[in-house]
XYZ file of N, CA and C in Angstrom:
756
model
N 15.399 33.137 18.328
C 15.636 32.434 16.955
C 14.780 31.271 17.156
N 13.583 30.556 16.592
C 13.351 29.315 16.605
C 14.751 28.238 16.055
N 14.586 27.123 17.154
C 15.498 26.051 16.735
C 14.978 25.360 15.272
N 16.085 25.270 14.478
C 15.563 24.266 13.072
C 14.776 22.884 13.450
N 13.803 22.417 13.165
C 13.193 21.553 13.312
C 13.373 20.589 13.174
N 13.711 19.193 13.593
C 14.220 17.963 13.718
C 13.232 16.706 12.855
N 13.845 16.126 12.136
C 12.714 15.204 11.468
C 13.770 13.690 11.182
N 13.572 12.722 11.475
C 13.856 11.463 11.608
C 13.338 10.868 10.588
N 14.251 10.096 9.663
C 13.773 9.155 8.483
C 14.502 7.813 8.971
N 13.578 6.764 8.726
C 14.530 5.327 9.061
C 14.422 4.829 7.543
N 15.559 3.998 7.257
C 15.026 3.125 6.030
C 15.886 4.255 5.163
N 16.828 5.224 5.332
C 17.156 6.440 4.755
C 18.411 6.383 4.203
N 18.949 4.897 3.546
C 19.980 4.473 2.886
C 19.658 4.500 1.724
N 18.162 4.292 1.063
C 18.072 4.205 -0.245
C 16.553 4.582 -0.717
N 16.034 4.651 -2.036
C 14.936 4.517 -2.269
C 14.110 5.862 -1.634
N 12.794 5.286 -1.179
C 12.079 6.645 -0.788
C 12.921 7.080 0.483
N 13.118 6.645 1.029
C 14.213 7.299 2.262
C 14.838 8.043 2.677
N 15.856 7.786 1.423
C 16.640 8.599 0.854
C 16.142 10.030 0.597
N 15.287 9.748 -0.471
C 14.459 10.696 -1.337
C 13.702 11.823 -0.183
N 12.869 11.167 0.600
C 12.606 11.974 1.482
C 13.350 12.580 2.594
N 14.555 11.977 2.900
C 15.355 13.007 3.561
C 16.104 13.901 2.598
N 16.219 13.874 1.259
C 16.760 15.133 0.555
C 15.249 16.016 0.580
N 14.541 15.387 0.168
C 13.465 16.819 0.186
C 13.131 17.412 1.467
N 13.360 16.534 2.768
C 12.618 17.638 4.355
C 13.965 18.478 4.426
N 14.958 18.396 4.131
C 16.477 18.423 4.210
C 15.950 20.149 3.459
N 15.609 19.631 2.071
C 15.128 21.054 1.443
C 14.346 21.995 1.486
N 13.396 21.345 2.657
C 12.161 22.367 3.392
C 12.877 22.771 4.437
N 13.753 22.792 5.139
C 14.442 23.529 6.281
C 14.263 22.344 7.370
N 14.299 21.322 7.197
C 14.147 20.148 8.535
C 16.192 19.957 8.618
N 16.307 19.722 9.801
C 17.383 18.727 9.976
C 17.287 17.620 10.135
N 17.955 17.224 9.208
C 17.693 15.615 9.120
C 18.277 14.324 9.874
N 17.845 13.227 10.434
C 18.224 12.538 11.158
C 18.615 11.240 10.440
N 19.524 10.620 9.395
C 19.348 9.717 8.940
C 19.582 8.195 9.579
N 18.643 7.192 9.634
C 18.942 6.010 10.148
C 18.279 4.860 8.915
N 19.744 3.888 9.161
C 19.370 2.625 8.308
C 20.691 1.961 8.672
N 20.451 0.487 8.839
C 21.606 0.034 8.961
C 23.164 -0.471 8.173
N 22.688 0.281 7.203
C 24.408 0.336 6.197
C 24.520 2.330 6.349
N 25.562 1.773 7.274
C 26.216 3.172 7.930
C 26.799 3.737 6.576
N 27.229 3.273 5.766
C 28.162 3.808 4.928
C 27.087 4.881 3.788
N 26.188 4.168 3.075
C 25.373 4.826 2.322
C 24.707 6.119 3.297
N 24.113 5.881 4.427
C 23.976 7.346 5.436
C 24.714 8.050 5.457
N 25.599 7.840 5.432
C 27.166 8.822 5.937
C 27.183 9.770 4.480
N 27.174 8.778 3.644
C 27.344 9.532 2.201
C 26.232 10.515 1.754
N 25.185 10.203 1.984
C 23.839 11.007 1.974
C 24.074 12.177 3.199
N 24.706 11.574 4.221
C 24.367 12.961 5.436
C 25.791 13.924 4.755
N 26.430 13.474 4.018
C 27.724 14.697 3.563
C 27.139 15.214 2.327
N 26.935 14.272 1.419
C 25.704 15.253 0.559
C 24.914 16.061 1.043
N 24.307 16.227 1.481
C 23.378 16.504 1.860
C 24.215 18.459 2.758
N 24.868 17.835 3.900
C 25.850 19.161 4.383
C 26.300 20.052 3.354
N 27.302 19.369 2.353
C 27.539 20.111 1.236
C 27.077 20.836 0.696
N 25.584 20.659 0.540
C 24.891 21.572 -0.603
C 24.154 22.196 0.774
N 24.333 22.332 1.887
C 24.115 23.422 2.831
C 23.076 23.201 4.141
N 22.745 22.042 3.678
C 21.499 21.373 4.574
C 21.872 20.753 6.176
N 21.093 20.587 7.128
C 21.865 20.202 7.871
C 21.337 18.553 8.383
N 22.328 17.588 8.115
C 21.776 16.313 8.049
C 23.259 15.403 8.944
N 22.589 14.380 9.776
C 23.201 13.619 10.539
C 23.145 12.036 10.397
N 23.778 11.270 10.315
C 23.637 9.920 10.045
C 23.768 8.814 11.369
N 22.950 8.080 11.632
C 23.331 7.288 12.975
C 22.824 5.382 12.352
N 23.556 4.874 12.239
C 23.435 3.560 11.892
C 22.362 3.072 13.155
N 21.258 2.254 12.800
C 20.560 1.563 13.394
C 19.261 0.676 12.899
N 19.209 -0.554 13.423
C 18.360 -1.598 13.255
C 17.273 -1.397 14.026
N 16.071 -0.962 13.076
C 14.653 -0.937 13.787
C 13.839 -1.659 14.206
N 14.297 -2.902 14.529
C 14.196 -3.775 15.267
C 14.927 -4.552 16.196
N 15.723 -3.686 16.502
C 16.650 -3.931 17.957
C 16.433 -2.683 18.546
N 15.831 -3.342 20.051
C 14.778 -2.199 20.536
C 15.458 -1.566 21.446
N 16.763 -2.186 21.826
C 17.725 -1.477 23.124
C 18.407 -0.351 22.244
N 18.597 -0.906 20.716
C 19.691 0.237 20.321
C 18.316 1.430 19.534
N 17.315 1.169 19.186
C 16.588 2.181 19.342
C 16.327 3.291 20.448
N 16.041 2.529 21.927
C 15.720 3.119 22.783
C 16.942 3.893 22.945
N 18.383 3.288 22.733
C 19.360 4.466 22.907
C 19.787 5.473 22.181
N 19.204 5.542 20.684
C 18.917 6.271 19.770
C 18.040 7.318 20.458
N 17.179 6.929 21.159
C 16.187 7.812 21.526
C 16.247 8.981 22.345
N 17.373 8.682 23.088
C 17.832 9.726 24.230
C 18.445 10.912 23.928
N 18.723 10.900 22.768
C 19.319 12.102 22.165
C 18.195 13.302 21.413
N 16.824 12.682 21.551
C 15.891 13.930 21.294
C 15.033 14.363 22.450
N 15.393 15.348 22.944
C 14.232 16.129 23.746
C 12.952 16.509 23.308
N 13.020 17.351 22.115
C 12.253 17.444 20.959
C 12.406 17.420 19.472
N 11.419 16.918 19.115
C 11.226 16.041 17.838
C 10.221 16.738 16.576
N 10.560 16.937 15.597
C 9.814 17.843 15.009
C 8.798 16.446 14.001
N 9.443 15.497 13.236
C 8.761 14.886 12.654
C 9.542 13.399 12.572
N 8.675 12.334 12.409
C 9.421 10.829 12.518
C 8.763 10.192 10.988
N 9.379 10.093 10.066
C 9.322 9.266 9.296
C 9.354 7.801 9.138
N 8.304 6.848 9.817
C 8.817 5.443 9.653
C 8.792 4.659 8.115
N 9.761 4.619 7.420
C 9.930 4.140 6.208
C 10.695 2.771 6.316
N 11.728 2.425 6.972
C 11.722 1.186 7.262
C 10.952 -0.240 7.201
N 11.532 -0.930 6.164
C 10.472 -2.125 6.143
C 10.736 -2.971 4.590
N 9.494 -3.539 3.806
C 10.210 -4.472 2.729
C 9.374 -5.659 2.399
N 9.915 -6.052 1.613
C 9.355 -7.072 0.908
C 10.062 -8.523 0.901
N 9.730 -9.846 1.073
C 10.480 -11.051 0.585
C 9.990 -12.093 0.178
N 9.878 -12.043 -0.927
C 9.444 -13.323 -2.104
C 8.243 -12.815 -2.268
N 7.405 -13.932 -3.110
C 6.167 -13.736 -3.694
C 5.534 -15.182 -3.803
N 5.728 -15.914 -2.627
C 4.947 -17.194 -2.671
C 3.710 -17.336 -2.310
N 2.996 -18.586 -2.962
C 1.650 -18.252 -1.975
C 1.483 -18.824 -0.359
N 0.980 -18.809 -0.414
C 0.330 -18.988 1.246
C 0.369 -20.053 1.170
N 0.018 -21.260 0.520
C 0.141 -22.832 0.437
C 1.739 -23.011 0.758
N 2.951 -22.468 0.233
C 4.195 -22.417 0.162
C 5.023 -21.441 0.861
N 4.952 -20.536 1.176
C 5.443 -19.244 1.875
C 6.454 -19.929 3.036
N 7.381 -19.136 2.906
C 8.662 -19.360 4.082
C 8.192 -18.768 5.270
N 7.634 -19.176 6.412
C 7.351 -18.379 7.337
C 8.646 -17.824 8.030
N 9.916 -17.834 7.457
C 10.836 -16.953 7.857
C 10.897 -15.932 6.954
N 10.153 -15.829 6.159
C 10.429 -14.415 5.536
C 9.051 -13.911 5.834
N 7.964 -14.527 6.347
C 6.737 -13.632 6.964
C 7.246 -13.076 7.984
N 7.887 -13.703 8.855
C 8.100 -13.249 10.121
C 9.237 -12.063 10.386
N 10.090 -12.172 8.956
C 10.955 -10.903 9.006
C 10.263 -9.947 8.707
N 9.413 -9.916 7.681
C 8.785 -8.410 7.157
C 8.087 -8.150 8.244
N 7.358 -9.013 9.200
C 6.427 -8.439 9.959
C 7.280 -7.534 11.206
N 8.940 -8.423 11.556
C 9.420 -7.881 12.319
C 9.977 -5.855 11.583
N 10.214 -6.439 10.701
C 10.599 -4.653 9.912
C 9.742 -4.001 9.854
N 8.207 -4.448 9.161
C 7.234 -3.407 8.866
C 6.503 -3.050 10.471
N 6.313 -3.872 10.599
C 5.124 -3.522 12.200
C 5.960 -3.453 13.078
N 6.539 -4.217 13.481
C 7.418 -4.395 14.643
C 8.530 -3.220 15.013
N 9.315 -3.252 13.910
C 10.091 -1.788 13.768
C 9.563 -0.779 13.873
N 8.331 -0.185 13.521
C 7.496 0.896 12.958
C 7.105 1.169 14.642
N 6.799 0.253 15.131
C 6.169 0.397 16.770
C 7.250 0.446 17.488
N 8.349 -0.200 17.639
C 9.987 0.295 18.484
C 10.376 1.531 18.123
N 10.261 2.111 17.060
C 10.912 3.712 16.901
C 9.696 4.865 17.282
N 7.994 4.685 16.902
C 7.503 5.311 17.041
C 7.005 5.301 18.608
N 7.077 4.349 19.444
C 7.176 4.465 20.940
C 8.291 5.050 21.528
N 9.533 5.219 21.220
C 10.404 5.473 21.415
C 10.650 6.772 21.444
N 10.250 7.302 20.212
C 10.153 8.890 20.056
C 9.195 9.603 20.353
N 7.874 9.030 20.789
C 6.665 10.052 20.932
C 6.563 10.614 21.966
N 7.646 10.348 23.131
C 7.525 11.136 24.027
C 8.307 12.613 23.675
N 9.370 12.589 22.746
C 10.116 13.975 22.103
C 8.765 14.175 21.260
N 8.299 13.845 20.147
C 7.067 14.171 19.532
C 6.460 14.878 20.204
N 5.878 14.599 21.045
C 4.917 15.294 22.355
C 5.492 16.399 22.302
N 7.012 16.307 23.274
C 7.330 17.461 24.038
C 7.599 18.901 23.185
N 7.553 18.698 21.771
C 7.849 19.629 20.913
C 6.643 20.448 20.504
N 5.472 19.609 20.812
C 4.539 20.403 21.106
C 3.697 20.659 19.224
N 3.851 20.186 18.435
C 3.465 19.888 17.301
C 4.632 19.024 16.504
N 4.343 17.615 16.871
C 4.874 16.993 16.267
C 3.949 15.830 15.132
N 4.886 15.137 14.175
C 4.109 14.559 13.306
C 4.541 13.344 13.074
N 3.763 11.800 13.155
C 4.420 10.834 12.682
C 4.171 10.261 11.450
N 5.016 10.026 10.527
C 4.324 9.520 9.225
C 4.791 7.629 8.998
N 3.738 7.056 8.517
C 4.252 5.792 8.685
C 3.782 5.491 7.301
N 4.593 5.114 6.578
C 4.931 4.431 5.128
C 4.627 3.399 4.996
N 3.177 2.850 4.360
C 2.624 1.324 4.372
C 2.707 1.416 3.113
N 1.486 1.037 2.613
C 1.166 0.709 0.797
C 0.190 0.343 0.617
N -0.415 0.030 -0.592
C -1.655 -0.195 -1.095
C -2.033 -1.754 -0.509
N -0.477 -2.348 -0.462
C -0.786 -3.653 0.053
C -1.197 -3.949 1.588
N -1.616 -2.795 2.256
C -2.191 -2.485 3.464
C -3.933 -2.080 3.892
N -4.187 -2.069 2.406
C -5.637 -1.786 2.085
C -5.970 -2.954 1.145
N -5.442 -3.358 0.773
C -6.165 -4.805 -0.102
C -4.982 -6.144 -0.402
N -5.756 -7.097 -1.016
C -4.564 -7.852 -0.861
C -4.399 -8.348 -2.012
N -3.689 -9.104 -2.515
C -3.447 -9.643 -3.983
C -2.628 -10.989 -4.133
N -2.750 -11.635 -5.160
C -1.898 -13.251 -5.077
C -0.453 -13.254 -4.949
N -0.158 -13.615 -4.548
C 1.440 -13.950 -4.400
C 2.244 -13.094 -3.138
N 1.312 -12.409 -2.614
C 2.070 -11.268 -2.171
C 1.632 -11.352 -0.332
N 0.724 -12.174 0.280
C 0.456 -12.671 1.690
C 0.600 -12.149 2.312
N 2.434 -12.509 2.842
C 3.237 -12.233 3.604
C 3.395 -10.694 4.177
N 3.847 -10.194 2.969
C 4.078 -8.588 2.752
C 2.443 -8.167 2.661
N 1.425 -8.594 2.419
C 0.320 -7.754 2.675
C -0.112 -7.731 4.347
N -0.074 -8.943 4.772
C -0.440 -9.063 6.105
C 0.820 -8.051 6.969
N 1.805 -7.747 6.620
C 2.646 -7.161 7.518
C 2.167 -5.676 6.744
N 2.311 -4.926 5.871
C 1.623 -3.848 5.782
C 0.332 -3.713 6.545
N -0.846 -4.361 6.452
C -2.033 -4.533 6.887
C -1.951 -4.011 8.361
N -0.893 -4.941 9.034
C -0.549 -4.607 10.385
C 0.096 -3.108 10.510
N 0.545 -2.842 9.869
C 1.076 -1.783 9.647
C 0.194 -0.282 9.472
N -0.840 -0.818 8.624
C -1.787 0.234 8.476
C -2.595 0.309 9.678
N -2.863 -0.624 10.701
C -3.769 -1.006 11.611
C -2.890 -0.128 12.737
N -2.003 -0.095 12.936
C -0.938 0.466 14.119
C -0.675 1.987 13.705
N -1.446 2.744 12.350
C -1.632 3.632 12.103
C -2.810 4.390 12.598
N -3.630 3.731 12.371
C -4.989 3.882 12.159
C -5.392 3.643 14.019
N -5.029 3.302 14.458
C -5.103 3.050 16.459
C -4.513 4.013 16.935
N -3.187 4.491 16.450
C -2.376 5.395 17.545
C -3.124 6.583 17.408
N -3.618 7.120 15.944
C -4.315 8.361 15.860
C -5.679 8.067 17.059
N -6.124 7.262 16.890
C -7.329 7.304 17.858
C -6.656 7.527 19.134
N -5.559 6.654 19.899
C -5.480 6.684 20.953
C -4.427 8.220 21.719
N -4.127 8.669 20.544
C -3.210 10.366 20.806
C -4.093 11.246 20.752
N -5.256 11.246 20.262
C -6.444 12.203 19.417
C -6.268 12.969 20.982
N -6.147 14.689 20.767
C -5.900 15.862 21.699
C -4.558 15.692 21.874
N -3.826 15.360 21.590
C -2.240 15.906 21.814
C -1.951 16.448 20.635
N -0.734 17.029 20.651
C -0.220 17.965 19.921
C 0.935 16.881 18.776
N 0.281 15.891 18.380
C 1.017 15.109 17.180
C 0.013 14.422 16.594
N 0.182 14.438 15.115
C -0.358 13.927 13.945
C 0.013 12.605 13.747
N -0.888 11.935 12.814
C -0.384 10.481 12.292
C -0.810 10.586 10.915
N 0.241 10.596 10.129
C -0.262 10.513 8.599
C 0.293 9.314 8.384
N -0.654 8.848 7.246
C -0.407 7.528 6.841
C -0.081 7.504 5.235
N 0.894 7.552 4.475
C 0.690 7.249 2.973
C 1.420 5.682 2.577
N 0.194 5.951 1.568
C 0.442 4.297 1.012
C 0.601 4.158 -0.254
N 1.752 4.244 -0.625
C 1.981 3.841 -2.446
C 2.026 2.917 -2.737
N 1.223 2.485 -4.265
C 1.091 1.797 -5.082
C 2.883 1.124 -5.703
N 2.631 1.222 -7.134
C 3.682 0.688 -7.728
C 4.512 1.483 -8.028
N 6.004 1.545 -7.166
C 6.996 2.604 -7.024
C 8.097 1.705 -7.357
N 8.920 2.482 -8.297
C 10.230 1.369 -9.051
C 11.595 2.526 -8.262
N 12.021 1.637 -7.243
C 13.091 2.032 -7.164
C 14.318 0.751 -7.750
N 15.562 1.496 -6.980
C 16.835 0.718 -7.451
C 16.783 -0.724 -6.325
N 16.023 -0.898 -5.527
C 16.091 -2.112 -4.685
C 14.984 -2.814 -4.272
N 13.682 -2.146 -3.968
C 12.650 -3.111 -3.553
C 12.653 -4.301 -4.229
N 12.116 -4.348 -5.643
C 11.977 -5.439 -5.890
C 12.872 -6.161 -6.134
N 14.070 -5.739 -6.535
C 15.520 -6.917 -6.181
C 15.716 -7.384 -5.100
N 15.661 -6.882 -3.859
C 15.618 -7.385 -2.685
C 14.248 -8.432 -2.528
N 12.913 -8.248 -2.996
C 11.809 -9.027 -2.750
C 12.353 -10.206 -3.575
N 13.176 -10.329 -4.356
C 13.421 -11.489 -5.250
C 14.848 -11.672 -5.329
N 15.230 -11.380 -4.030
C 16.565 -12.451 -3.626
C 17.567 -11.874 -4.396
N 17.562 -10.681 -5.155
C 18.979 -10.398 -6.598
C 18.740 -10.614 -7.562
N 17.286 -11.308 -7.981
C 16.887 -11.868 -8.993
C 16.403 -10.174 -10.212
N 17.331 -10.039 -10.775
C 16.910 -8.932 -11.458
C 16.060 -8.896 -12.849
N 15.855 -10.207 -13.622
C 15.385 -10.633 -13.918
C 13.855 -10.930 -13.966
N 13.669 -11.071 -12.462
C 12.223 -11.207 -11.695
C 11.933 -9.722 -11.350
N 12.688 -9.183 -10.970
C 12.312 -7.702 -10.798
C 11.764 -6.677 -11.716
N 12.392 -7.290 -13.088
C 12.282 -6.659 -13.656
C 10.555 -6.323 -14.328
N 10.142 -7.759 -14.248
C 8.884 -8.126 -14.949
C 8.114 -7.210 -13.951
N 8.624 -6.986 -12.714
C 7.041 -6.553 -12.073
C 6.944 -4.995 -13.048
N 7.864 -4.268 -13.361
C 7.603 -3.265 -14.184
C 7.430 -3.349 -15.700
N 7.728 -4.379 -16.051
C 7.422 -4.584 -17.489
C 6.206 -4.099 -18.272
N 6.255 -3.005 -19.159
C 5.497 -2.724 -20.065
C 4.672 -1.483 -19.325
N 4.976 -1.273 -18.170
C 4.331 -0.336 -17.166
C 5.078 1.120 -17.711
N 3.537 2.201 -18.119
C 4.339 3.791 -18.306
C 4.436 4.469 -17.293
N 5.359 4.962 -16.983
C 5.869 5.249 -15.493
C 5.528 5.281 -14.288
N 5.852 4.155 -13.799
C 5.440 3.652 -12.542
C 6.032 5.133 -11.418
N 5.433 5.169 -10.238
C 6.018 6.109 -9.257
C 7.374 6.005 -9.185
N 8.054 6.855 -8.806
C 9.766 7.113 -8.437
C 9.675 7.101 -7.031
N 10.702 6.997 -6.540
C 11.254 7.296 -5.203
C 10.531 8.878 -4.757
N 10.987 9.774 -5.730
C 11.137 11.123 -5.501
C 9.479 11.760 -5.711
N 8.767 10.755 -5.884
C 6.880 11.090 -6.293
C 6.587 11.183 -4.814
N 7.072 9.758 -4.155
C 6.649 9.347 -3.137
C 6.946 10.599 -2.395
N 8.410 10.712 -1.857
C 8.528 11.470 -1.271
C 8.138 13.059 -1.411
N 8.313 13.438 -2.357
C 7.081 14.582 -2.464
C 6.062 14.852 -1.760
N 5.082 13.632 -1.757
C 4.028 13.642 -1.184
C 4.101 13.531 0.079
N 4.811 12.714 0.796
C 5.558 13.084 2.279
C 5.347 14.672 2.756
N 6.272 14.768 1.725
C 6.774 16.037 2.186
C 5.570 17.105 2.385
N 4.883 17.242 1.462
C 3.614 17.990 0.885
C 2.730 17.706 2.311
N 2.862 16.396 2.862
C 1.815 16.474 4.025
C 2.012 16.651 5.507
N 3.491 16.477 5.416
C 4.085 16.977 6.813
C 3.990 18.505 6.523
N 4.181 19.199 5.716
C 4.431 20.380 5.674
C 2.743 21.220 5.768
N 1.960 20.408 5.743
C 0.861 21.025 5.669
C 0.257 22.170 7.429
N -0.725 22.773 7.148
C -0.274 23.725 8.982
C -0.988 22.627 9.658
N -0.504 23.096 11.319
C -0.497 21.923 12.269
C -2.062 21.130 12.310
N -2.546 21.903 12.102
C -4.209 21.904 12.459
C -4.549 20.824 11.120
N -3.823 20.565 10.247
C -4.226 19.845 8.799
C -3.847 18.208 9.162
N -4.292 17.383 9.546
C -4.049 15.672 9.678
C -4.363 15.023 7.952
N -3.400 14.754 7.157
C -3.982 13.905 6.474
C -3.748 12.214 6.881
N -4.874 11.974 6.914
C -4.962 10.457 7.601
C -4.478 9.559 6.772
N -4.849 9.488 5.689
C -4.379 8.387 4.730
C -4.388 8.697 3.586
N -3.281 8.737 2.285
C -3.151 9.247 1.157
C -2.440 8.273 0.782
N -3.747 7.580 -0.872
C -2.943 6.755 -1.823
C -2.509 7.051 -2.724
N -1.354 6.766 -3.120
C -0.938 7.355 -4.432
C -0.268 6.024 -5.140
N -0.833 6.541 -6.279
C -0.350 5.172 -7.241
C -0.201 5.744 -8.961
N 0.381 5.264 -9.761
C 0.690 5.721 -10.861
C -0.787 5.404 -11.808
N -0.413 6.063 -12.807
C -1.842 6.347 -13.626
C -2.188 4.881 -14.377
N -1.353 4.262 -14.812
C -1.009 3.292 -14.980
C -1.376 1.885 -14.516
N -1.590 2.166 -12.813
C -2.027 1.486 -11.995
C -3.631 1.525 -11.522
N -4.433 0.741 -11.589
C -6.185 1.086 -11.205
C -6.299 0.320 -9.735
N -5.590 -0.697 -9.732
C -5.327 -1.607 -8.469
C -4.040 -2.146 -8.174
N -4.002 -2.985 -7.139
C -3.037 -3.630 -6.843
C -2.590 -4.641 -8.030
N -3.998 -5.424 -8.430
C -4.081 -6.577 -9.372
C -4.508 -5.891 -10.868
N -4.626 -4.991 -11.200
C -5.273 -4.285 -12.082
C -4.125 -3.129 -12.709
N -2.753 -3.552 -13.709
C -2.193 -2.155 -14.048
C -1.864 -2.759 -15.806
N -1.901 -1.367 -16.192
C -2.193 -1.291 -17.631
C -0.840 -1.856 -17.947
N -0.256 -2.708 -18.686
C 0.890 -2.414 -19.304
C 0.864 -2.972 -21.078
N 1.725 -2.217 -21.902
C 2.290 -2.571 -23.088
C 3.415 -3.078 -23.673
N 3.184 -4.397 -23.863
C 4.110 -5.584 -23.890
C 4.335 -6.045 -25.777
């Protein structure tokens, strides 16, 4: 009897990460949930276990390379890695942006993804059929005013995915990039504006049905569950109301 395939999801404490964990668990994966907030991922692991799925929680900061390397020692073989941990801080123009915010976004979105991917790539390769998912953003494909720090970080993550795919071609590991546009989750915009709920609400004001975390998780799960020879290099997903990063239909 074949062993249950294992999927590691970073940033699984809320939003897209948590939704992806739920959907991959329902698709037959044993999910390993990682995030800094231990209580959140333990609660999710309990929820999934109670529902008859296999789930484990592991508190992890993806920017802590020593901790990531220690985490990776648990895996001889791994089917899927979903690099979801990341996020945005601030919406200041280049002229006044805080370098500390830029640095933190780069560390989380790019170096965090690099750390976990490097540490787990041997186990993904050893599986004979591994998949690396990098959750970037449409911000990694085009720019918009007031978002340069986040855009720069997501461009870095996009290039990481493209380059890794070139470098490991011929190995039994796929590299899938999913780039969502406007997604309304409980924390993304609120975190970006440091808890200012009014500013966060304006991001989605008048937009008919922005994407949900479940919409993106469904896209990730679909890409991961394609036959092994099928690689979804880049999948851009936006709500119908969003034509580009700066062209959004609003009814106000």
